[in-house]
mmCIF file of C-alpha atoms and ligand atoms in Angstrom:
data_model
loop_
_atom_site.group_PDB
_atom_site.id
_atom_site.type_symbol
_atom_site.label_atom_id
_atom_site.label_comp_id
_atom_site.label_asym_id
_atom_site.label_seq_id
_atom_site.Cartn_x
_atom_site.Cartn_y
_atom_site.Cartn_z
ATOM 1 C CA UNK A 1 -40.730 28.277 9.550
ATOM 2 C CA UNK A 2 -41.664 26.901 12.990
ATOM 3 C CA UNK A 3 -44.413 24.457 11.995
ATOM 4 C CA UNK A 4 -44.790 23.211 15.580
ATOM 5 C CA UNK A 5 -45.774 26.742 16.625
ATOM 6 C CA UNK A 6 -48.320 26.866 13.785
ATOM 7 C CA UNK A 7 -49.721 23.441 14.670
ATOM 8 C CA UNK A 8 -49.986 24.384 18.345
ATOM 9 C CA UNK A 9 -51.879 27.639 17.663
ATOM 10 C CA UNK A 10 -54.339 26.295 15.100
ATOM 11 C CA UNK A 11 -55.082 23.153 17.110
ATOM 12 C CA UNK A 12 -55.951 25.254 20.172
ATOM 13 C CA UNK A 13 -58.419 27.330 18.117
ATOM 14 C CA UNK A 14 -60.001 24.341 16.358
ATOM 15 C CA UNK A 15 -60.429 22.429 19.622
ATOM 16 C CA UNK A 16 -62.213 25.453 21.097
ATOM 17 C CA UNK A 17 -64.415 26.083 18.055
ATOM 18 C CA UNK A 18 -65.602 22.488 17.751
ATOM 19 C CA UNK A 19 -67.494 22.991 21.036
ATOM 20 C CA UNK A 20 -69.858 25.399 19.232
ATOM 21 C CA UNK A 21 -72.201 22.696 17.960
ATOM 22 C CA UNK A 22 -75.905 21.996 18.479
ATOM 23 C CA UNK A 23 -75.168 18.251 18.561
ATOM 24 C CA UNK A 24 -72.354 17.733 21.091
ATOM 25 C CA UNK A 25 -70.893 14.256 20.833
ATOM 26 C CA UNK A 26 -72.455 13.784 17.402
ATOM 27 C CA UNK A 27 -70.446 15.980 15.063
ATOM 28 C CA UNK A 28 -70.516 19.664 14.282
ATOM 29 C CA UNK A 29 -73.957 21.173 13.676
ATOM 30 C CA UNK A 30 -73.479 24.926 13.291
ATOM 31 C CA UNK A 31 -76.387 26.160 11.223
ATOM 32 C CA UNK A 32 -76.414 29.759 9.931
ATOM 33 C CA UNK A 33 -77.929 32.472 12.138
ATOM 34 C CA UNK A 34 -77.969 30.330 15.275
ATOM 35 C CA UNK A 35 -76.469 30.505 18.760
ATOM 36 C CA UNK A 36 -73.665 28.256 17.507
ATOM 37 C CA UNK A 37 -72.613 30.684 14.756
ATOM 38 C CA UNK A 38 -72.949 33.549 17.210
ATOM 39 C CA UNK A 39 -70.484 31.889 19.628
ATOM 40 C CA UNK A 40 -68.121 31.047 16.766
ATOM 41 C CA UNK A 41 -68.267 34.597 15.351
ATOM 42 C CA UNK A 42 -67.436 36.119 18.748
ATOM 43 C CA UNK A 43 -64.489 33.748 19.151
ATOM 44 C CA UNK A 44 -63.210 34.510 15.650
ATOM 45 C CA UNK A 45 -63.479 38.258 16.273
ATOM 46 C CA UNK A 46 -61.501 37.875 19.499
ATOM 47 C CA UNK A 47 -58.616 35.906 17.984
ATOM 48 C CA UNK A 48 -58.524 38.251 15.008
ATOM 49 C CA UNK A 49 -58.278 41.235 17.372
ATOM 50 C CA UNK A 50 -55.586 39.408 19.369
ATOM 51 C CA UNK A 51 -53.707 39.016 16.078
ATOM 52 C CA UNK A 52 -53.837 42.797 15.598
ATOM 53 C CA UNK A 53 -56.399 42.768 12.783
ATOM 54 C CA UNK A 54 -59.070 45.394 12.120
ATOM 55 C CA UNK A 55 -62.205 43.335 12.750
ATOM 56 C CA UNK A 56 -65.809 43.731 11.602
ATOM 57 C CA UNK A 57 -68.914 41.598 11.238
ATOM 58 C CA UNK A 58 -70.930 42.675 8.200
ATOM 59 C CA UNK A 59 -74.721 42.913 7.865
ATOM 60 C CA UNK A 60 -75.130 39.258 6.839
ATOM 61 C CA UNK A 61 -72.910 37.622 9.471
ATOM 62 C CA UNK A 62 -69.621 37.436 7.568
ATOM 63 C CA UNK A 63 -66.606 38.216 9.785
ATOM 64 C CA UNK A 64 -63.561 39.967 8.315
ATOM 65 C CA UNK A 65 -60.172 40.732 9.865
ATOM 66 C CA UNK A 66 -57.797 43.067 8.001
ATOM 67 C CA UNK A 67 -54.038 43.397 8.399
ATOM 68 C CA UNK A 68 -53.193 46.702 6.692
ATOM 69 C CA UNK A 69 -50.695 46.502 3.819
ATOM 70 C CA UNK A 70 -48.063 49.002 2.695
ATOM 71 C CA UNK A 71 -50.424 50.485 0.101
ATOM 72 C CA UNK A 72 -54.047 50.354 1.247
ATOM 73 C CA UNK A 73 -55.299 51.572 -2.102
ATOM 74 C CA UNK A 74 -54.335 48.233 -3.725
ATOM 75 C CA UNK A 75 -56.921 45.441 -4.133
ATOM 76 C CA UNK A 76 -56.621 43.151 -1.102
ATOM 77 C CA UNK A 77 -55.496 39.554 -0.810
ATOM 78 C CA UNK A 78 -58.389 37.718 0.829
ATOM 79 C CA UNK A 79 -57.858 34.341 2.503
ATOM 80 C CA UNK A 80 -60.716 32.505 4.159
ATOM 81 C CA UNK A 81 -63.499 29.961 4.174
ATOM 82 C CA UNK A 82 -66.848 29.425 5.921
ATOM 83 C CA UNK A 83 -67.680 28.961 9.611
ATOM 84 C CA UNK A 84 -71.043 27.262 9.344
ATOM 85 C CA UNK A 85 -71.333 23.477 8.938
ATOM 86 C CA UNK A 86 -73.614 20.716 7.725
ATOM 87 C CA UNK A 87 -75.797 18.736 10.162
ATOM 88 C CA UNK A 88 -73.592 16.402 12.263
ATOM 89 C CA UNK A 89 -70.578 17.370 10.185
ATOM 90 C CA UNK A 90 -66.875 17.308 10.947
ATOM 91 C CA UNK A 91 -64.599 19.619 12.940
ATOM 92 C CA UNK A 92 -62.532 20.866 9.998
ATOM 93 C CA UNK A 93 -64.841 21.646 7.047
ATOM 94 C CA UNK A 94 -64.629 25.399 6.480
ATOM 95 C CA UNK A 95 -63.528 26.486 9.933
ATOM 96 C CA UNK A 96 -60.011 25.035 9.510
ATOM 97 C CA UNK A 97 -59.578 27.287 6.476
ATOM 98 C CA UNK A 98 -60.645 30.315 8.496
ATOM 99 C CA UNK A 99 -58.224 29.512 11.331
ATOM 100 C CA UNK A 100 -55.424 28.862 8.831
ATOM 101 C CA UNK A 101 -56.061 32.330 7.407
ATOM 102 C CA UNK A 102 -55.829 33.853 10.902
ATOM 103 C CA UNK A 103 -52.554 31.954 11.324
ATOM 104 C CA UNK A 104 -51.148 33.585 8.177
ATOM 105 C CA UNK A 105 -51.825 36.981 9.744
ATOM 106 C CA UNK A 106 -50.157 35.873 12.978
ATOM 107 C CA UNK A 107 -47.075 34.720 11.053
ATOM 108 C CA UNK A 108 -46.786 38.076 9.291
ATOM 109 C CA UNK A 109 -47.080 39.790 12.684
ATOM 110 C CA UNK A 110 -44.445 37.455 14.191
ATOM 111 C CA UNK A 111 -42.060 38.468 11.404
ATOM 112 C CA UNK A 112 -43.057 42.149 11.601
ATOM 113 C CA UNK A 113 -43.949 41.906 7.919
ATOM 114 C CA UNK A 114 -46.567 43.671 5.837
ATOM 115 C CA UNK A 115 -47.869 42.630 2.441
ATOM 116 C CA UNK A 116 -47.991 45.241 -0.314
ATOM 117 C CA UNK A 117 -51.789 45.201 -0.103
ATOM 118 C CA UNK A 118 -54.154 44.561 2.796
ATOM 119 C CA UNK A 119 -54.482 40.939 3.900
ATOM 120 C CA UNK A 120 -58.138 40.188 4.652
ATOM 121 C CA UNK A 121 -59.115 37.109 6.668
ATOM 122 C CA UNK A 122 -62.676 36.096 5.735
ATOM 123 C CA UNK A 123 -65.134 33.893 7.670
ATOM 124 C CA UNK A 124 -68.233 33.390 5.544
ATOM 125 C CA UNK A 125 -71.721 32.705 6.841
ATOM 126 C CA UNK A 126 -73.862 29.880 5.357
ATOM 127 C CA UNK A 127 -71.624 28.420 2.671
ATOM 128 C CA UNK A 128 -73.190 24.979 3.051
ATOM 129 C CA UNK A 129 -76.796 25.906 2.329
ATOM 130 C CA UNK A 130 -77.917 23.010 4.528
ATOM 131 C CA UNK A 131 -80.519 24.890 6.554
ATOM 132 C CA UNK A 132 -82.146 26.858 3.733
ATOM 133 C CA UNK A 133 -81.133 24.799 0.675
ATOM 134 C CA UNK A 134 -79.160 27.702 -0.803
ATOM 135 C CA UNK A 135 -75.350 27.697 -0.750
ATOM 136 C CA UNK A 136 -72.566 30.295 -0.739
ATOM 137 C CA UNK A 137 -74.907 32.829 0.902
ATOM 138 C CA UNK A 138 -72.237 34.914 2.688
ATOM 139 C CA UNK A 139 -69.786 34.991 -0.203
ATOM 140 C CA UNK A 140 -72.574 35.777 -2.675
ATOM 141 C CA UNK A 141 -73.625 38.723 -0.468
ATOM 142 C CA UNK A 142 -70.009 39.938 -0.502
ATOM 143 C CA UNK A 143 -70.177 39.783 -4.326
ATOM 144 C CA UNK A 144 -73.502 41.669 -4.356
ATOM 145 C CA UNK A 145 -75.290 38.631 -5.814
ATOM 146 C CA UNK A 146 -78.025 38.044 -3.228
ATOM 147 C CA UNK A 147 -81.348 39.906 -2.953
ATOM 148 C CA UNK A 148 -83.779 40.580 -0.112
ATOM 149 C CA UNK A 149 -86.446 38.777 -2.181
ATOM 150 C CA UNK A 150 -84.300 35.638 -2.255
ATOM 151 C CA UNK A 151 -83.892 35.886 1.526
ATOM 152 C CA UNK A 152 -87.687 35.775 1.818
ATOM 153 C CA UNK A 153 -87.923 32.880 -0.676
ATOM 154 C CA UNK A 154 -85.458 30.436 0.913
ATOM 155 C CA UNK A 155 -86.940 28.649 3.960
ATOM 156 C CA UNK A 156 -85.786 25.913 6.336
ATOM 157 C CA UNK A 157 -87.585 22.736 7.453
ATOM 158 C CA UNK A 158 -89.608 24.787 9.953
ATOM 159 C CA UNK A 159 -90.616 27.204 7.197
ATOM 160 C CA UNK A 160 -88.415 29.957 8.674
ATOM 161 C CA UNK A 161 -87.028 32.125 5.854
ATOM 162 C CA UNK A 162 -83.476 33.407 5.659
ATOM 163 C CA UNK A 163 -85.040 36.850 6.119
ATOM 164 C CA UNK A 164 -86.726 35.908 9.411
ATOM 165 C CA UNK A 165 -83.685 33.966 10.660
ATOM 166 C CA UNK A 166 -81.450 36.983 9.991
ATOM 167 C CA UNK A 167 -83.890 39.274 11.782
ATOM 168 C CA UNK A 168 -84.051 36.909 14.751
ATOM 169 C CA UNK A 169 -80.225 36.845 14.737
ATOM 170 C CA UNK A 170 -80.206 40.648 15.123
ATOM 171 C CA UNK A 171 -79.426 41.530 11.507
ATOM 172 C CA UNK A 172 -81.391 43.793 9.152
ATOM 173 C CA UNK A 173 -81.871 41.901 5.842
ATOM 174 C CA UNK A 174 -82.982 45.123 4.121
ATOM 175 C CA UNK A 175 -79.344 46.260 4.462
ATOM 176 C CA UNK A 176 -78.161 43.258 2.415
ATOM 177 C CA UNK A 177 -76.642 45.401 -0.320
ATOM 178 C CA UNK A 178 -74.232 46.944 2.226
ATOM 179 C CA UNK A 179 -72.467 43.576 2.393
ATOM 180 C CA UNK A 180 -71.207 43.973 -1.184
ATOM 181 C CA UNK A 181 -67.559 44.922 -1.567
ATOM 182 C CA UNK A 182 -66.683 47.658 -4.071
ATOM 183 C CA UNK A 183 -65.784 46.467 -7.600
ATOM 184 C CA UNK A 184 -62.018 45.872 -7.838
ATOM 185 C CA UNK A 185 -61.432 45.902 -4.069
ATOM 186 C CA UNK A 186 -60.474 42.211 -3.922
ATOM 187 C CA UNK A 187 -57.400 41.253 -5.944
ATOM 188 C CA UNK A 188 -57.102 37.546 -5.097
ATOM 189 C CA UNK A 189 -59.123 35.019 -3.101
ATOM 190 C CA UNK A 190 -57.333 32.034 -1.539
ATOM 191 C CA UNK A 191 -58.972 29.167 0.354
ATOM 192 C CA UNK A 192 -57.406 26.338 2.340
ATOM 193 C CA UNK A 193 -59.781 23.400 2.798
ATOM 194 C CA UNK A 194 -59.818 19.707 3.635
ATOM 195 C CA UNK A 195 -60.157 17.639 0.456
ATOM 196 C CA UNK A 196 -63.285 15.873 1.724
ATOM 197 C CA UNK A 197 -62.506 13.033 -0.703
ATOM 198 C CA UNK A 198 -60.105 10.057 -0.899
ATOM 199 C CA UNK A 199 -57.474 11.087 -3.464
ATOM 200 C CA UNK A 200 -54.687 12.652 -1.345
ATOM 201 C CA UNK A 201 -55.012 10.242 1.564
ATOM 202 C CA UNK A 202 -55.151 7.119 -0.632
ATOM 203 C CA UNK A 203 -52.067 8.218 -2.560
ATOM 204 C CA UNK A 204 -50.190 9.580 0.464
ATOM 205 C CA UNK A 205 -49.879 13.029 -1.141
ATOM 206 C CA UNK A 206 -49.396 15.938 1.246
ATOM 207 C CA UNK A 207 -51.112 18.798 -0.607
ATOM 208 C CA UNK A 208 -53.719 19.273 -3.333
ATOM 209 C CA UNK A 209 -53.375 22.281 -5.669
ATOM 210 C CA UNK A 210 -56.922 22.784 -6.879
ATOM 211 C CA UNK A 211 -57.115 23.755 -10.556
ATOM 212 C CA UNK A 212 -60.893 23.609 -11.043
ATOM 213 C CA UNK A 213 -64.131 23.244 -9.090
ATOM 214 C CA UNK A 214 -67.214 21.381 -10.287
ATOM 215 C CA UNK A 215 -70.420 23.102 -11.266
ATOM 216 C CA UNK A 216 -73.508 22.275 -9.211
ATOM 217 C CA UNK A 217 -77.261 22.189 -9.795
ATOM 218 C CA UNK A 218 -79.515 21.597 -6.779
ATOM 219 C CA UNK A 219 -83.294 21.127 -6.811
ATOM 220 C CA UNK A 220 -86.115 20.145 -4.494
ATOM 221 C CA UNK A 221 -88.529 17.964 -6.508
ATOM 222 C CA UNK A 222 -92.149 17.363 -5.447
ATOM 223 C CA UNK A 223 -94.006 14.326 -6.823
ATOM 224 C CA UNK A 224 -97.696 15.025 -6.276
ATOM 225 C CA UNK A 225 -99.853 11.875 -6.108
ATOM 226 C CA UNK A 226 -103.026 11.149 -4.148
ATOM 227 C CA UNK A 227 -103.487 9.734 -0.678
ATOM 228 C CA UNK A 228 -105.680 6.620 -0.498
ATOM 229 C CA UNK A 229 -106.397 3.685 1.759
ATOM 230 C CA UNK A 230 -103.456 1.264 1.616
ATOM 231 C CA UNK A 231 -105.713 -1.779 1.972
ATOM 232 C CA UNK A 232 -108.668 -1.133 -0.235
ATOM 233 C CA UNK A 233 -107.200 0.804 -3.176
ATOM 234 C CA UNK A 234 -106.395 -1.524 -6.112
ATOM 235 C CA UNK A 235 -102.835 -1.175 -7.423
ATOM 236 C CA UNK A 236 -103.990 0.092 -10.856
ATOM 237 C CA UNK A 237 -106.052 2.865 -9.276
ATOM 238 C CA UNK A 238 -103.250 4.464 -7.275
ATOM 239 C CA UNK A 239 -101.260 7.669 -7.693
ATOM 240 C CA UNK A 240 -98.653 6.456 -5.211
ATOM 241 C CA UNK A 241 -96.073 9.271 -4.857
ATOM 242 C CA UNK A 242 -93.497 7.027 -3.149
ATOM 243 C CA UNK A 243 -93.743 4.384 -5.867
ATOM 244 C CA UNK A 244 -93.293 6.975 -8.617
ATOM 245 C CA UNK A 245 -90.483 8.885 -6.884
ATOM 246 C CA UNK A 246 -88.621 5.679 -6.006
ATOM 247 C CA UNK A 247 -88.576 4.530 -9.633
ATOM 248 C CA UNK A 248 -87.015 7.857 -10.687
ATOM 249 C CA UNK A 249 -84.596 8.115 -7.744
ATOM 250 C CA UNK A 250 -83.421 4.560 -8.398
ATOM 251 C CA UNK A 251 -82.143 5.617 -11.833
ATOM 252 C CA UNK A 252 -80.289 8.837 -10.840
ATOM 253 C CA UNK A 253 -77.103 7.153 -9.620
ATOM 254 C CA UNK A 254 -76.703 5.216 -12.858
ATOM 255 C CA UNK A 255 -77.236 8.389 -14.899
ATOM 256 C CA UNK A 256 -74.182 9.918 -13.179
ATOM 257 C CA UNK A 257 -72.118 6.710 -13.385
ATOM 258 C CA UNK A 258 -72.801 6.538 -17.140
ATOM 259 C CA UNK A 259 -71.102 9.934 -17.600
ATOM 260 C CA UNK A 260 -67.958 9.041 -15.603
ATOM 261 C CA UNK A 261 -65.178 11.725 -15.255
ATOM 262 C CA UNK A 262 -66.091 12.484 -11.668
ATOM 263 C CA UNK A 263 -69.740 13.275 -12.388
ATOM 264 C CA UNK A 264 -71.946 12.713 -9.320
ATOM 265 C CA UNK A 265 -75.642 12.969 -8.503
ATOM 266 C CA UNK A 266 -77.092 12.647 -5.035
ATOM 267 C CA UNK A 267 -80.517 12.419 -3.404
ATOM 268 C CA UNK A 268 -79.793 13.337 0.194
ATOM 269 C CA UNK A 269 -83.175 14.489 1.484
ATOM 270 C CA UNK A 270 -86.661 12.939 1.202
ATOM 271 C CA UNK A 271 -89.971 13.776 2.869
ATOM 272 C CA UNK A 272 -93.108 11.651 2.490
ATOM 273 C CA UNK A 273 -96.580 13.097 3.117
ATOM 274 C CA UNK A 274 -98.601 12.062 5.105
ATOM 275 C CA UNK A 275 -95.990 9.402 5.955
ATOM 276 C CA UNK A 276 -98.251 6.715 7.467
ATOM 277 C CA UNK A 277 -97.937 2.960 7.052
ATOM 278 C CA UNK A 278 -101.554 2.440 5.983
ATOM 279 C CA UNK A 279 -101.873 5.472 3.680
ATOM 280 C CA UNK A 280 -100.801 5.561 0.020
ATOM 281 C CA UNK A 281 -98.379 8.525 -0.090
ATOM 282 C CA UNK A 282 -99.906 11.761 -1.305
ATOM 283 C CA UNK A 283 -96.592 13.443 -2.120
ATOM 284 C CA UNK A 284 -92.830 13.042 -1.891
ATOM 285 C CA UNK A 285 -90.313 15.903 -1.719
ATOM 286 C CA UNK A 286 -86.716 14.974 -2.506
ATOM 287 C CA UNK A 287 -83.453 16.838 -3.167
ATOM 288 C CA UNK A 288 -81.190 16.447 -6.193
ATOM 289 C CA UNK A 289 -77.547 17.571 -6.223
ATOM 290 C CA UNK A 290 -75.802 17.106 -9.609
ATOM 291 C CA UNK A 291 -72.100 17.955 -10.094
ATOM 292 C CA UNK A 292 -69.573 17.785 -12.907
ATOM 293 C CA UNK A 293 -66.634 19.742 -14.300
ATOM 294 C CA UNK A 294 -68.642 19.783 -17.568
ATOM 295 C CA UNK A 295 -71.786 21.917 -17.369
ATOM 296 C CA UNK A 296 -73.353 20.189 -20.383
ATOM 297 C CA UNK A 297 -73.305 16.911 -18.447
ATOM 298 C CA UNK A 298 -75.115 18.508 -15.500
ATOM 299 C CA UNK A 299 -77.795 19.851 -17.851
ATOM 300 C CA UNK A 300 -78.064 16.425 -19.537
ATOM 301 C CA UNK A 301 -78.647 14.566 -16.265
ATOM 302 C CA UNK A 302 -81.234 17.120 -15.142
ATOM 303 C CA UNK A 303 -83.119 16.645 -18.423
ATOM 304 C CA UNK A 304 -82.979 12.863 -18.047
ATOM 305 C CA UNK A 305 -84.484 13.154 -14.554
ATOM 306 C CA UNK A 306 -87.275 15.439 -15.781
ATOM 307 C CA UNK A 307 -88.079 12.934 -18.570
ATOM 308 C CA UNK A 308 -88.311 10.089 -16.047
ATOM 309 C CA UNK A 309 -90.589 12.176 -13.812
ATOM 310 C CA UNK A 310 -92.830 12.880 -16.806
ATOM 311 C CA UNK A 311 -92.982 9.199 -17.676
ATOM 312 C CA UNK A 312 -93.884 8.010 -14.153
ATOM 313 C CA UNK A 313 -96.444 10.721 -13.364
ATOM 314 C CA UNK A 314 -98.209 10.758 -16.728
ATOM 315 C CA UNK A 315 -98.809 7.009 -16.421
ATOM 316 C CA UNK A 316 -100.988 7.606 -13.338
ATOM 317 C CA UNK A 317 -102.346 11.106 -13.927
ATOM 318 C CA UNK A 318 -100.116 12.514 -11.172
ATOM 319 C CA UNK A 319 -97.810 15.539 -11.461
ATOM 320 C CA UNK A 320 -94.393 16.824 -10.397
ATOM 321 C CA UNK A 321 -92.543 20.126 -9.946
ATOM 322 C CA UNK A 322 -88.922 21.154 -9.299
ATOM 323 C CA UNK A 323 -87.769 24.164 -7.249
ATOM 324 C CA UNK A 324 -84.267 25.258 -8.295
ATOM 325 C CA UNK A 325 -82.134 25.934 -5.203
ATOM 326 C CA UNK A 326 -78.720 26.461 -6.775
ATOM 327 C CA UNK A 327 -77.247 26.676 -10.255
ATOM 328 C CA UNK A 328 -73.539 27.459 -10.517
ATOM 329 C CA UNK A 329 -71.146 26.652 -13.351
ATOM 330 C CA UNK A 330 -67.749 24.947 -13.042
ATOM 331 C CA UNK A 331 -64.782 27.297 -12.482
ATOM 332 C CA UNK A 332 -61.109 27.086 -13.493
ATOM 333 C CA UNK A 333 -58.755 28.473 -10.828
ATOM 334 C CA UNK A 334 -55.779 30.823 -11.080
ATOM 335 C CA UNK A 335 -52.899 29.368 -13.157
ATOM 336 C CA UNK A 336 -50.505 32.012 -11.792
ATOM 337 C CA UNK A 337 -51.286 31.256 -8.148
ATOM 338 C CA UNK A 338 -51.136 27.514 -8.862
ATOM 339 C CA UNK A 339 -47.627 27.968 -10.280
ATOM 340 C CA UNK A 340 -46.493 29.930 -7.196
ATOM 341 C CA UNK A 341 -47.879 27.210 -4.902
ATOM 342 C CA UNK A 342 -46.216 24.479 -6.993
ATOM 343 C CA UNK A 343 -42.866 26.311 -6.735
ATOM 344 C CA UNK A 344 -43.307 26.567 -2.973
ATOM 345 C CA UNK A 345 -44.129 22.854 -2.647
ATOM 346 C CA UNK A 346 -40.951 21.998 -4.532
ATOM 347 C CA UNK A 347 -38.877 24.346 -2.332
ATOM 348 C CA UNK A 348 -40.263 22.743 0.838
ATOM 349 C CA UNK A 349 -40.159 19.230 -0.587
ATOM 350 C CA UNK A 350 -43.898 18.638 -0.117
ATOM 351 C CA UNK A 351 -45.612 16.120 -2.388
ATOM 352 C CA UNK A 352 -48.522 17.683 -4.254
ATOM 353 C CA UNK A 353 -51.093 17.005 -6.923
ATOM 354 C CA UNK A 354 -52.974 19.412 -9.185
ATOM 355 C CA UNK A 355 -56.560 18.252 -8.900
ATOM 356 C CA UNK A 356 -60.236 19.225 -9.303
ATOM 357 C CA UNK A 357 -62.568 19.826 -6.382
ATOM 358 C CA UNK A 358 -65.802 17.794 -6.226
ATOM 359 C CA UNK A 359 -66.938 19.954 -3.330
ATOM 360 C CA UNK A 360 -68.243 23.464 -3.891
ATOM 361 C CA UNK A 361 -66.644 25.949 -1.425
ATOM 362 C CA UNK A 362 -66.937 29.741 -1.293
ATOM 363 C CA UNK A 363 -64.134 29.655 -3.882
ATOM 364 C CA UNK A 364 -66.666 28.299 -6.407
ATOM 365 C CA UNK A 365 -68.847 31.401 -6.033
ATOM 366 C CA UNK A 366 -65.935 33.831 -5.794
ATOM 367 C CA UNK A 367 -63.917 32.203 -8.575
ATOM 368 C CA UNK A 368 -66.696 32.991 -11.072
ATOM 369 C CA UNK A 369 -65.469 36.597 -11.138
ATOM 370 C CA UNK A 370 -62.197 36.934 -9.157
ATOM 371 C CA UNK A 371 -58.667 35.471 -9.341
ATOM 372 C CA UNK A 372 -59.062 32.493 -7.016
ATOM 373 C CA UNK A 373 -57.151 29.404 -5.887
ATOM 374 C CA UNK A 374 -57.527 26.609 -3.343
ATOM 375 C CA UNK A 375 -55.157 24.300 -1.529
ATOM 376 C CA UNK A 376 -56.265 20.967 -0.058
ATOM 377 C CA UNK A 377 -55.031 18.907 2.846
ATOM 378 C CA UNK A 378 -55.859 15.171 3.008
ATOM 379 C CA UNK A 379 -59.056 13.844 4.622
ATOM 380 C CA UNK A 380 -58.478 10.553 6.452
ATOM 381 C CA UNK A 381 -60.131 7.758 4.433
ATOM 382 C CA UNK A 382 -61.726 10.494 2.319
ATOM 383 C CA UNK A 383 -64.480 10.966 4.870
ATOM 384 C CA UNK A 384 -66.206 14.327 5.419
ATOM 385 C CA UNK A 385 -69.623 15.845 6.204
ATOM 386 C CA UNK A 386 -69.732 13.369 9.109
ATOM 387 C CA UNK A 387 -68.422 13.236 12.692
ATOM 388 C CA UNK A 388 -65.441 11.022 11.769
ATOM 389 C CA UNK A 389 -63.997 13.723 9.464
ATOM 390 C CA UNK A 390 -60.296 13.947 10.391
ATOM 391 C CA UNK A 391 -57.097 15.656 9.275
ATOM 392 C CA UNK A 392 -53.950 15.785 11.448
ATOM 393 C CA UNK A 393 -53.264 19.367 12.589
ATOM 394 C CA UNK A 394 -49.679 19.203 11.281
ATOM 395 C CA UNK A 395 -51.045 18.623 7.764
ATOM 396 C CA UNK A 396 -52.500 22.148 7.929
ATOM 397 C CA UNK A 397 -49.119 23.620 8.896
ATOM 398 C CA UNK A 398 -47.617 22.491 5.552
ATOM 399 C CA UNK A 399 -50.432 24.120 3.593
ATOM 400 C CA UNK A 400 -50.111 27.277 5.701
ATOM 401 C CA UNK A 401 -46.383 27.387 4.902
ATOM 402 C CA UNK A 402 -47.158 27.219 1.166
ATOM 403 C CA UNK A 403 -49.864 29.882 1.492
ATOM 404 C CA UNK A 404 -47.432 32.100 3.394
ATOM 405 C CA UNK A 405 -45.155 31.977 0.346
ATOM 406 C CA UNK A 406 -48.135 32.574 -1.943
ATOM 407 C CA UNK A 407 -49.433 35.710 -0.195
ATOM 408 C CA UNK A 408 -45.906 37.161 -0.161
ATOM 409 C CA UNK A 409 -45.310 36.454 -3.846
ATOM 410 C CA UNK A 410 -48.691 36.966 -5.539
HETATM 411 O O1 HGY B 1 -71.547 20.774 -0.715
HETATM 412 C C1 HGY B 1 -70.406 21.161 -0.887
HETATM 413 O O2 HGY B 1 -69.824 20.919 -1.903
HETATM 414 C C2 HGY B 1 -69.693 21.973 0.144
HETATM 415 O O3 HGY B 1 -69.270 21.135 1.183
HETATM 416 N N1 HGY B 1 -70.522 23.016 0.619
HETATM 417 MN MN1 MN B 2 -69.073 21.244 3.463
HETATM 418 MN MN1 MN B 3 -66.589 23.500 3.212
#
């Protein structure tokens, strides 16, 4: 297979797409239902059409391109990823998987080949959940697992709901159910993604064959204290929300470390109210993201955090609450597709490692109910979700070669 041709085509697309960011010069910021996703969607539709695919954008912003198979009544092979990003993220997370899927269609066209079933290239909206605190929005809509009520519930930092953002974007959230694919219409889901961690790069391994994906629980916690004068209020009379939240937050990392086996817990977002130097904080909102391949460990850490919040708030007569943003269990991926990919790696002489994914991906949502697999390419120094995220384009061409074998053999 001409990997230079592959590298040349995907690099041209990725260089073009990285311009669709709200923070030029400071990483990729392509939030769902924004001008940036609109530009990216139009570009994806164009290159899918150029590749001879039947193209459509669904009622929630997912973009699909279909290359008809020999028997269109068969469940399709879907290959894809997401085209939104985190704030100030990298140029490869999600979008490189979408472009790699388009490249698979181009390769079939170059060879005048057809799969037995349809090949569907999928570009999902709002996998990251950064703007609204959700996650896997587009893929969950495809699975029929999102409701209009939830769209009204989830809001961004400016208190704009998913519902209003979709409306503003020109969509009709009431049509949400139309995004669901018929039961049995998707036979396999395959996702190529950057590893976003250090394992492949540190060990100089070319490809990761992902055998499981961690479960995730995400919350926004509010510690509700009382605002007071910072100078005149004695220390034993305070309900200082920052002081209470900090004591709990300071223990979360050690809770995860104590469990080992790749368990992680992260506080990535905090908001202090009223946030003034001479005012004892009235309240603190902070995020929690807990992940493990063992769901019981995730539940255990959540319970430990709730117990610490009880302890700190009861001591001062304050209170706390937690708003659940995401709860999704760990998923084991397709042994059969892993075996096909392993065979292909051996044929091509690519080094590979069967490994878990600490990042979520649309495959985590889809793999709960469908035959799913992922393939990783190395992330330089393990860095991701930041502007320095980097993977050489030729690394993708090896993964695309393995996926080309997979879609022809599955
Ligand atoms: O957060 C994640 O695991 C993924 O990057 N959305
Ligand atoms: Mn991501
Ligand atoms: Mn991603």
